[in-house]
Amino acid sequence: GKQTLLELGGKDVTEDFWGLHRHEVLDKYQRLKKGRVTDAPPPRPSALEESKKFSKVPFAEPAVFQGLPLPYFNKSHYALRKAMREFMADPEIIDDAFECEETMNGPSKEVRKKMAAAGLTAMGLGPGEHLKLVPGGLLGGVVKPEEFDHFHEMIVQEERVRHFCPGWEDGLEGGNAISIPVILKYGNEWMKKEVLPPLIMGDTVSCLSITEAYAGSDVAAIRTTAKKDASGENYVVAGTKKWITAGQYSDWFVTAVRTGGKNAAGVSMILVPKSDQVICSKIKTKYSSAAGTVFIAYEDAVVPTKCLFGKEGKGFQIIMSNFNHERWMICVVNLARARKCTEETFKWAMQRKIFGTKLVEQAVIREKLAQMFSSLETVTALQYEVTYSMCQKGSQSPLLGGRIALLKYTVTRICHLIADNAVQILGGRGVTRTGMGRIVEAFHRVYKIPAVYGGSEEILADLAVRMAIKAFPAEAKL
């Protein structure tokens, strides 16, 4: 405005600029550039170009990508992260992410298909034969299906959330990533031939429909029913589901139903196609409605019996077996967000000046940063341990249930610490949706959600201890 020009016109405002604006502002207003002073340093790359590179800010990247050798990673992992970083910097993808996050509309079909064609949907499901369904290869062949492991999958999940548009991110893959694995593991041949390929290529979308207003962590208490009609060839599904991610966009609903009596033994899993009897109503949550989170009413939806997964009464086992991978994925995504939030906070502490010195010169600020750094690195080590075990024994190994539960509990707890410290360091900017604090504000707004879905942190902490008690050797004494 006028007052700013009168106050600062003709002066070096470099320090003031970096105290008020993000780097991308320079890209946005390139048309206002008039020239360069003769003794200026070399021009810095655009924000878009910088976003394609690995950050040199300490702790902004996992240590292995900042020079620390670790045995879990090989050249293909480095190549995949580099390719993912560059792919996600596509302006079409960035524009779609920010537009959807703001308007709360769903991801565009074009972007969904572009990302699926590059193999992102397939890679987000983990290792397996489904990776060969991508005609053009995984990101053009940067990694082969037969060498793809859970560390590759981890990298894909980490890189796809760097734009910090969580509603858009979950609207794209939040439903697919937790529902398609059920089709891969328990689906019959017609599902794998007819349903799976369009899902992998982004032509259709699926979601996992388990939670009800009546039953959250207590999955065995679900009330939605599936009863056979007079012909015996169809199920009639009736009931409701709540907080179903990506349900708004879904063509297929991997649904928990009650086909028998009470408790877990009466639960089955069934693949319900979208129809006029499957009614989705948008739910407004803490993050953008671009996630497509819905309340679902099954109003006597007719579903062929061939859509049953496995046998009647085996649904609870299917649900439980799917949880390990889902919870691990939740951990990966939210730890990546916490790391990005930490980088933003560190940058701000290094450039913000207060009382004549950098903010980072304050001992209390350094203590908060130390808490953030140590929490990140500690839980990352646990995540790598779990991921390596998944590569060796599979995600459903009985040895992993308790450790994945503890991983999720620990991740959601350190996310609380990091979000709180970040807002305290950024002050008012940390609670402002735009500008310097955009990423910190977004993280603080949504970090709590993963502490609830996929199993609340209290339930998972208790699960881990109960599993330890069960495995406790009877002869062990002090």
Coordinates of C-alpha atoms in Angstrom, one line a residue:
G1 CA 0.0 0.0 0.0
K2 CA 0.8 3.7 -0.1
Q3 CA 2.3 3.8 3.5
T4 CA 4.6 0.9 2.8
L5 CA 6.0 2.6 -0.3
L6 CA 6.5 5.9 1.5
E7 CA 8.3 4.2 4.3
L8 CA 10.5 1.8 2.4
G9 CA 10.8 3.2 -1.2
G10 CA 14.4 3.4 -2.3
K11 CA 15.7 1.3 0.5
D12 CA 17.1 -2.2 0.8
V13 CA 14.1 -4.2 2.1
T14 CA 15.6 -7.7 1.8
E15 CA 15.4 -8.3 5.5
D16 CA 11.8 -6.9 5.7
F17 CA 10.7 -8.9 2.7
W18 CA 11.8 -12.3 4.2
G19 CA 10.1 -11.4 7.4
L20 CA 6.8 -10.9 5.6
H21 CA 6.7 -13.2 2.5
R22 CA 7.3 -16.7 1.4
H23 CA 9.7 -17.4 -1.5
E24 CA 6.8 -18.2 -4.0
V25 CA 5.7 -14.5 -3.8
L26 CA 8.7 -13.6 -5.9
D27 CA 7.5 -16.1 -8.6
K28 CA 4.0 -14.8 -8.5
Y29 CA 5.0 -11.2 -9.1
Q30 CA 7.8 -11.6 -11.6
R31 CA 6.1 -9.0 -13.8
L32 CA 7.1 -6.3 -11.2
K33 CA 10.8 -7.1 -11.5
K34 CA 12.7 -4.1 -12.8
G35 CA 16.3 -5.3 -12.8
R36 CA 19.2 -6.2 -10.5
V37 CA 21.7 -4.1 -8.6
T38 CA 25.3 -4.5 -9.8
D39 CA 26.7 -6.1 -6.6
A40 CA 23.7 -8.5 -6.0
P41 CA 24.5 -12.2 -5.4
P42 CA 23.5 -14.6 -8.2
P43 CA 19.7 -14.9 -8.7
R44 CA 18.2 -17.7 -6.6
P45 CA 16.2 -20.4 -8.3
S46 CA 12.4 -20.0 -8.3
A47 CA 10.4 -21.5 -5.5
L48 CA 9.1 -24.1 -8.0
E49 CA 12.7 -25.2 -8.9
E50 CA 13.8 -25.3 -5.3
S51 CA 10.9 -27.5 -4.5
K52 CA 12.3 -30.2 -6.8
K53 CA 15.5 -30.4 -4.8
F54 CA 16.4 -32.1 -1.6
S55 CA 16.6 -29.5 1.2
K56 CA 19.9 -28.8 2.9
V57 CA 18.2 -27.5 6.0
P58 CA 19.2 -29.9 8.8
F59 CA 16.4 -32.4 9.7
A60 CA 14.3 -31.2 6.8
E61 CA 14.9 -34.5 5.0
P62 CA 15.3 -38.0 6.5
A63 CA 19.0 -38.3 7.5
V64 CA 19.7 -40.9 4.8
F65 CA 18.9 -38.3 2.1
Q66 CA 21.2 -35.8 3.8
G67 CA 24.3 -37.9 3.6
L68 CA 24.0 -40.4 6.5
P69 CA 24.3 -44.0 5.3
L70 CA 21.7 -46.5 6.3
P71 CA 21.4 -50.1 5.2
Y72 CA 17.7 -50.0 4.2
F73 CA 18.2 -47.9 1.1
N74 CA 19.8 -48.4 -2.3
K75 CA 20.1 -46.5 -5.5
S76 CA 16.6 -47.2 -6.6
H77 CA 15.2 -45.5 -3.4
Y78 CA 17.2 -42.4 -4.1
A79 CA 16.1 -42.4 -7.7
L80 CA 12.5 -42.8 -6.8
R81 CA 12.5 -40.0 -4.3
K82 CA 14.2 -37.7 -6.8
A83 CA 11.6 -38.7 -9.5
M84 CA 8.7 -38.2 -7.1
R85 CA 10.0 -34.8 -6.0
E86 CA 10.1 -33.6 -9.6
F87 CA 6.8 -35.2 -10.6
M88 CA 4.9 -33.6 -7.7
A89 CA 6.3 -30.2 -8.8
D90 CA 4.2 -30.3 -11.9
P91 CA 2.3 -27.0 -12.0
E92 CA -0.9 -28.7 -13.0
I93 CA -0.8 -30.9 -9.9
I94 CA 0.2 -27.9 -7.6
D95 CA -2.6 -25.7 -9.0
D96 CA -5.2 -28.5 -8.5
A97 CA -4.0 -29.2 -4.9
F98 CA -4.3 -25.5 -3.8
E99 CA -7.5 -24.9 -5.7
C100 CA -9.2 -27.9 -4.2
E101 CA -8.0 -27.1 -0.7
E102 CA -9.4 -23.6 -1.0
T103 CA -12.7 -24.4 -2.8
M104 CA -13.2 -27.7 -1.0
N105 CA -14.0 -29.4 -4.3
G106 CA -12.6 -32.8 -5.2
P107 CA -9.4 -33.4 -7.1
S108 CA -9.8 -33.1 -10.9
K109 CA -10.3 -36.3 -12.9
E110 CA -7.4 -35.2 -15.1
V111 CA -4.9 -35.0 -12.2
R112 CA -6.2 -38.2 -10.7
K113 CA -5.6 -40.1 -14.0
K114 CA -2.2 -38.4 -14.5
M115 CA -1.0 -39.5 -11.1
A116 CA -2.4 -43.0 -11.5
A117 CA -0.8 -43.3 -15.0
A118 CA 2.5 -42.5 -13.4
G119 CA 2.0 -45.4 -11.0
L120 CA 1.3 -43.5 -7.8
T121 CA -2.0 -45.2 -7.0
A122 CA -0.4 -48.6 -7.5
M123 CA 2.8 -47.8 -5.6
G124 CA 0.7 -46.5 -2.7
L125 CA -0.6 -50.0 -2.2
G126 CA 2.8 -51.5 -1.5
P127 CA 4.7 -54.4 -3.3
G128 CA 2.8 -56.9 -5.4
E129 CA 1.7 -58.0 -8.8
H130 CA -0.6 -55.1 -9.1
L131 CA 2.4 -52.9 -9.9
K132 CA 2.6 -54.5 -13.3
L133 CA -0.9 -53.1 -14.2
V134 CA 0.7 -49.7 -15.0
P135 CA 1.4 -49.8 -18.7
G136 CA 4.0 -47.0 -18.7
G137 CA 5.9 -48.4 -15.7
L138 CA 6.4 -46.9 -12.3
L139 CA 7.2 -43.2 -13.0
G140 CA 8.4 -44.2 -16.4
G141 CA 10.5 -47.2 -15.1
V142 CA 12.5 -45.5 -12.4
V143 CA 11.9 -48.5 -10.2
K144 CA 10.9 -52.0 -11.4
P145 CA 7.9 -53.8 -9.9
E146 CA 10.0 -56.8 -8.8
E147 CA 12.4 -54.6 -6.8
F148 CA 9.7 -52.4 -5.2
D149 CA 9.5 -52.8 -1.4
H150 CA 7.9 -51.0 1.5
F151 CA 10.7 -48.4 1.6
H152 CA 9.8 -47.4 -1.9
E153 CA 6.2 -47.3 -0.9
M154 CA 7.2 -45.1 2.1
I155 CA 9.0 -42.7 -0.2
V156 CA 5.9 -42.4 -2.4
Q157 CA 3.7 -41.6 0.6
E158 CA 6.1 -39.1 2.0
E159 CA 6.5 -37.2 -1.3
R160 CA 2.9 -37.0 -2.2
V161 CA 2.0 -35.0 0.9
R162 CA 4.7 -32.3 0.6
H163 CA 2.3 -29.6 -0.8
F164 CA 0.5 -29.7 2.6
C165 CA -3.0 -29.8 1.1
P166 CA -4.3 -32.7 3.3
G167 CA -7.9 -32.6 2.1
W168 CA -6.8 -32.9 -1.6
E169 CA -4.3 -35.6 -0.7
D170 CA -6.9 -37.8 1.0
G171 CA -9.4 -37.1 -1.7
L172 CA -7.0 -38.5 -4.2
E173 CA -5.6 -41.6 -2.4
G174 CA -7.0 -41.7 1.1
G175 CA -9.8 -44.0 0.1
N176 CA -7.9 -46.2 -2.4
A177 CA -4.9 -46.8 -0.2
I178 CA -6.9 -48.5 2.6
S179 CA -9.6 -50.2 0.5
I180 CA -7.9 -51.6 -2.5
P181 CA -5.6 -53.8 -0.4
V182 CA -8.8 -55.8 0.6
I183 CA -9.4 -56.5 -3.0
L184 CA -5.8 -57.5 -3.6
K185 CA -5.7 -59.9 -0.6
Y186 CA -9.3 -61.2 -0.4
G187 CA -11.0 -60.4 -3.7
N188 CA -12.0 -63.2 -6.0
E189 CA -10.9 -63.4 -9.6
W190 CA -13.7 -61.3 -11.2
M191 CA -12.9 -58.4 -8.8
K192 CA -9.2 -58.6 -9.7
K193 CA -10.0 -58.7 -13.5
E194 CA -12.9 -56.2 -13.6
V195 CA -12.6 -53.9 -10.6
L196 CA -8.9 -53.6 -9.9
P197 CA -7.4 -52.3 -13.2
P198 CA -9.7 -49.2 -13.4
L199 CA -8.9 -48.4 -9.8
I200 CA -5.2 -48.7 -10.4
M201 CA -5.4 -46.4 -13.5
G202 CA -7.6 -43.7 -11.8
D203 CA -10.7 -44.4 -13.9
T204 CA -12.6 -45.3 -10.7
V205 CA -12.3 -44.8 -6.9
S206 CA -12.9 -46.9 -3.9
C207 CA -13.2 -46.3 -0.2
L208 CA -13.2 -48.4 3.0
S209 CA -16.6 -48.2 4.7
I210 CA -16.4 -49.6 8.2
T211 CA -16.9 -46.9 10.9
E212 CA -20.4 -46.1 12.1
A213 CA -21.9 -43.6 14.4
Y214 CA -22.5 -46.6 16.7
A215 CA -19.2 -48.3 16.3
G216 CA -15.7 -46.6 16.0
S217 CA -12.8 -48.5 17.5
D218 CA -15.3 -51.2 18.5
V219 CA -15.6 -52.7 15.0
A220 CA -17.4 -55.8 16.2
A221 CA -20.4 -53.6 17.2
I222 CA -21.3 -52.5 13.7
R223 CA -25.1 -52.6 12.9
T224 CA -25.2 -52.3 9.1
T225 CA -26.7 -55.5 7.8
A226 CA -26.5 -57.6 4.6
K227 CA -29.3 -60.1 4.2
K228 CA -29.9 -62.4 1.3
D229 CA -33.1 -61.8 -0.8
A230 CA -35.6 -64.4 -1.7
S231 CA -33.6 -65.6 -4.7
G232 CA -30.5 -66.1 -2.6
E233 CA -28.4 -64.5 -5.3
N234 CA -28.2 -61.0 -3.8
Y235 CA -27.6 -59.3 -0.5
V236 CA -29.7 -56.4 0.6
V237 CA -27.5 -54.0 2.5
A238 CA -29.1 -51.6 5.0
G239 CA -27.5 -49.3 7.5
T240 CA -25.2 -46.3 7.8
K241 CA -21.5 -45.4 7.9
K242 CA -19.8 -42.3 9.1
W243 CA -16.5 -40.4 8.5
I244 CA -15.8 -42.4 5.3
T245 CA -12.8 -40.8 3.5
A246 CA -13.2 -40.3 -0.3
G247 CA -16.7 -41.7 -0.2
Q248 CA -18.0 -38.7 -2.1
Y249 CA -16.0 -39.8 -5.2
S250 CA -16.2 -43.5 -4.8
D251 CA -17.5 -46.0 -7.3
W252 CA -16.9 -49.0 -5.0
F253 CA -17.4 -49.3 -1.2
V254 CA -15.5 -52.0 0.6
T255 CA -18.1 -52.4 3.4
A256 CA -18.2 -54.1 6.7
V257 CA -21.7 -55.6 7.3
R258 CA -23.4 -58.0 9.7
T259 CA -24.5 -61.2 8.0
G260 CA -24.8 -63.2 11.2
G261 CA -25.3 -62.9 14.9
K262 CA -23.8 -60.5 17.4
N263 CA -20.1 -59.7 18.0
A264 CA -17.2 -60.4 15.6
A265 CA -18.4 -63.8 14.4
G266 CA -21.3 -62.2 12.6
V267 CA -19.3 -59.6 10.6
S268 CA -18.6 -60.0 6.8
M269 CA -16.9 -57.8 4.2
I270 CA -18.7 -57.0 0.9
L271 CA -17.9 -54.9 -2.2
V272 CA -20.8 -52.6 -2.7
P273 CA -21.1 -50.7 -6.1
K274 CA -22.3 -47.1 -6.2
S275 CA -26.1 -46.9 -6.9
D276 CA -29.1 -44.8 -6.1
Q277 CA -29.5 -46.8 -2.9
V278 CA -26.0 -45.8 -1.7
I279 CA -26.5 -42.2 -0.6
C280 CA -23.5 -40.1 0.4
S281 CA -23.7 -36.8 2.4
K282 CA -20.7 -34.6 2.8
I283 CA -19.3 -34.2 6.4
K284 CA -17.4 -31.0 7.2
T285 CA -14.4 -31.8 9.3
K286 CA -11.3 -29.8 10.5
Y287 CA -9.6 -30.1 7.2
S288 CA -10.8 -29.4 3.6
S289 CA -13.9 -31.1 2.3
A290 CA -11.8 -31.9 -0.7
A291 CA -11.1 -35.2 1.2
G292 CA -14.7 -36.2 0.3
T293 CA -15.5 -37.4 3.8
V294 CA -19.1 -38.6 3.9
F295 CA -22.0 -40.1 5.9
I296 CA -23.3 -43.1 3.9
A297 CA -26.8 -44.4 4.0
Y298 CA -27.3 -47.9 2.5
E299 CA -31.0 -47.9 1.7
D300 CA -31.6 -51.5 0.8
A301 CA -28.8 -51.6 -1.7
V302 CA -28.9 -54.8 -3.8
V303 CA -25.5 -56.4 -4.1
P304 CA -24.8 -59.7 -5.9
T305 CA -23.5 -62.5 -3.6
K306 CA -20.3 -62.6 -5.8
C307 CA -19.3 -59.4 -4.1
L308 CA -18.7 -61.1 -0.8
F309 CA -15.0 -61.2 0.3
G310 CA -14.2 -64.8 1.3
K311 CA -16.9 -66.4 3.4
E312 CA -19.6 -65.0 5.7
G313 CA -18.4 -64.4 9.2
K314 CA -14.8 -63.8 8.2
G315 CA -15.1 -60.0 7.9
F316 CA -13.6 -59.2 11.3
Q317 CA -10.4 -61.1 10.5
I318 CA -10.2 -59.3 7.1
I319 CA -10.6 -55.9 8.9
M320 CA -7.9 -56.7 11.5
S321 CA -5.5 -57.9 8.9
N322 CA -5.9 -54.7 6.9
F323 CA -5.2 -52.5 9.9
N324 CA -1.4 -53.0 10.1
H325 CA -0.7 -51.6 6.7
E326 CA -3.3 -48.8 7.1
R327 CA -1.8 -47.7 10.4
W328 CA 1.7 -47.9 9.1
M329 CA 0.7 -45.7 6.1
I330 CA -0.9 -43.2 8.5
C331 CA 2.4 -43.0 10.4
V332 CA 4.4 -42.4 7.3
V333 CA 2.2 -39.6 6.0
N334 CA 2.0 -37.8 9.3
L335 CA 5.6 -38.1 10.2
A336 CA 6.4 -36.6 6.7
R337 CA 4.0 -33.7 7.5
A338 CA 5.7 -33.2 10.9
R339 CA 9.1 -33.1 9.3
K340 CA 7.9 -30.4 6.8
C341 CA 6.4 -28.4 9.6
T342 CA 9.7 -28.7 11.5
E343 CA 11.7 -27.4 8.5
E344 CA 9.3 -24.4 8.1
T345 CA 9.7 -23.6 11.8
F346 CA 13.5 -23.9 11.7
K347 CA 13.6 -21.6 8.7
W348 CA 11.5 -19.0 10.5
A349 CA 13.6 -19.1 13.6
M350 CA 16.7 -18.5 11.5
Q351 CA 15.3 -15.5 9.6
R352 CA 13.0 -13.8 12.0
K353 CA 14.6 -11.0 14.1
I354 CA 13.3 -10.0 17.5
F355 CA 15.0 -7.7 20.0
G356 CA 17.7 -7.1 17.5
T357 CA 18.8 -10.7 17.0
K358 CA 17.6 -13.8 15.3
L359 CA 14.8 -15.6 17.0
V360 CA 17.0 -18.7 17.2
E361 CA 19.4 -16.9 19.5
Q362 CA 16.8 -17.2 22.3
A363 CA 17.5 -20.3 24.4
V364 CA 13.9 -21.1 24.8
I365 CA 13.5 -21.3 21.1
R366 CA 16.5 -23.6 20.7
E367 CA 15.0 -25.9 23.4
K368 CA 11.7 -26.2 21.4
L369 CA 13.7 -27.0 18.2
A370 CA 15.7 -29.6 20.1
Q371 CA 12.4 -31.3 21.2
M372 CA 11.2 -31.2 17.6
F373 CA 14.5 -32.6 16.1
S374 CA 14.9 -35.4 18.7
S375 CA 11.3 -36.5 18.4
L376 CA 11.4 -36.7 14.6
E377 CA 14.7 -38.7 14.5
T378 CA 13.6 -41.1 17.3
V379 CA 10.3 -42.0 15.8
T380 CA 11.8 -42.2 12.3
A381 CA 14.2 -44.9 13.6
L382 CA 11.3 -46.9 14.9
Q383 CA 9.5 -46.4 11.6
Y384 CA 12.5 -47.8 9.7
E385 CA 12.7 -50.8 12.0
V386 CA 9.0 -51.6 11.4
T387 CA 9.3 -51.0 7.7
Y388 CA 12.3 -53.3 7.4
S389 CA 10.4 -56.0 9.3
M390 CA 7.5 -55.6 6.9
C391 CA 9.8 -56.1 4.0
Q392 CA 11.1 -59.3 5.6
K393 CA 8.0 -60.8 7.1
G394 CA 5.0 -59.0 5.5
S395 CA 2.8 -56.4 7.0
Q396 CA 0.5 -58.9 8.5
S397 CA 3.1 -60.7 10.7
P398 CA 1.9 -61.3 14.2
L399 CA 5.2 -59.9 15.5
L400 CA 4.3 -56.5 14.0
G401 CA 0.9 -55.7 15.3
G402 CA 2.0 -54.4 18.7
R403 CA 5.0 -52.5 17.2
I404 CA 2.9 -50.8 14.6
A405 CA 0.4 -49.9 17.3
L406 CA 3.2 -48.3 19.3
L407 CA 4.5 -46.6 16.2
K408 CA 1.2 -44.9 15.6
Y409 CA 0.7 -44.0 19.2
T410 CA 4.2 -42.4 19.2
V411 CA 3.8 -40.6 15.9
T412 CA 0.5 -39.0 17.0
R413 CA 2.0 -37.9 20.3
I414 CA 5.1 -36.3 18.8
C415 CA 2.9 -34.6 16.2
H416 CA 1.1 -32.9 19.1
L417 CA 4.5 -31.7 20.5
I418 CA 5.7 -30.5 17.1
A419 CA 2.5 -28.7 16.2
D420 CA 2.4 -27.0 19.6
N421 CA 6.1 -25.9 19.5
A422 CA 5.8 -24.7 15.9
V423 CA 2.8 -22.4 16.6
Q424 CA 4.6 -21.0 19.7
I425 CA 7.7 -20.2 17.6
L426 CA 5.7 -18.6 14.7
G427 CA 3.3 -16.8 16.9
G428 CA 0.4 -15.1 15.0
R429 CA 1.6 -16.4 11.7
G430 CA 1.3 -20.0 13.1
V431 CA -2.5 -19.5 13.3
T432 CA -2.9 -17.8 9.9
R433 CA -4.0 -19.9 7.0
T434 CA -2.0 -17.9 4.4
G435 CA 1.4 -16.5 4.1
M436 CA 4.5 -17.4 6.2
G437 CA 2.6 -19.7 8.6
R438 CA 0.5 -21.6 6.0
I439 CA 2.1 -25.0 6.5
V440 CA 2.4 -24.7 10.3
E441 CA -1.3 -23.6 10.6
A442 CA -2.4 -26.5 8.4
F443 CA -0.4 -29.0 10.4
H444 CA -1.7 -27.7 13.7
R445 CA -5.3 -27.8 12.4
V446 CA -5.2 -31.4 11.1
Y447 CA -2.5 -33.2 13.1
K448 CA -5.1 -34.5 15.7
I449 CA -7.2 -36.3 13.1
P450 CA -4.8 -39.3 12.7
A451 CA -4.8 -39.7 16.5
V452 CA -8.4 -40.8 16.1
Y453 CA -8.8 -42.7 12.8
G454 CA -7.2 -46.1 12.1
G455 CA -7.6 -46.9 15.8
S456 CA -7.4 -44.1 18.5
E457 CA -4.1 -43.7 20.1
E458 CA -5.4 -44.8 23.6
I459 CA -6.8 -48.1 22.0
L460 CA -3.5 -48.7 20.2
A461 CA -1.4 -48.1 23.3
D462 CA -3.5 -50.5 25.2
L463 CA -3.4 -53.0 22.4
A464 CA 0.4 -53.0 22.4
V465 CA 0.6 -53.6 26.1
R466 CA -2.0 -56.4 26.0
M467 CA -0.1 -58.1 23.2
A468 CA 3.1 -57.8 25.3
I469 CA 1.3 -59.3 28.3
K470 CA 0.0 -62.2 26.1
A471 CA 3.5 -62.9 25.0
F472 CA 5.1 -62.6 28.4
P473 CA 6.9 -65.9 29.4
A474 CA 5.4 -67.5 32.4
E475 CA 8.9 -68.4 33.8
A476 CA 10.1 -64.7 33.7
K477 CA 10.7 -63.4 37.3
L478 CA 12.7 -60.7 38.9

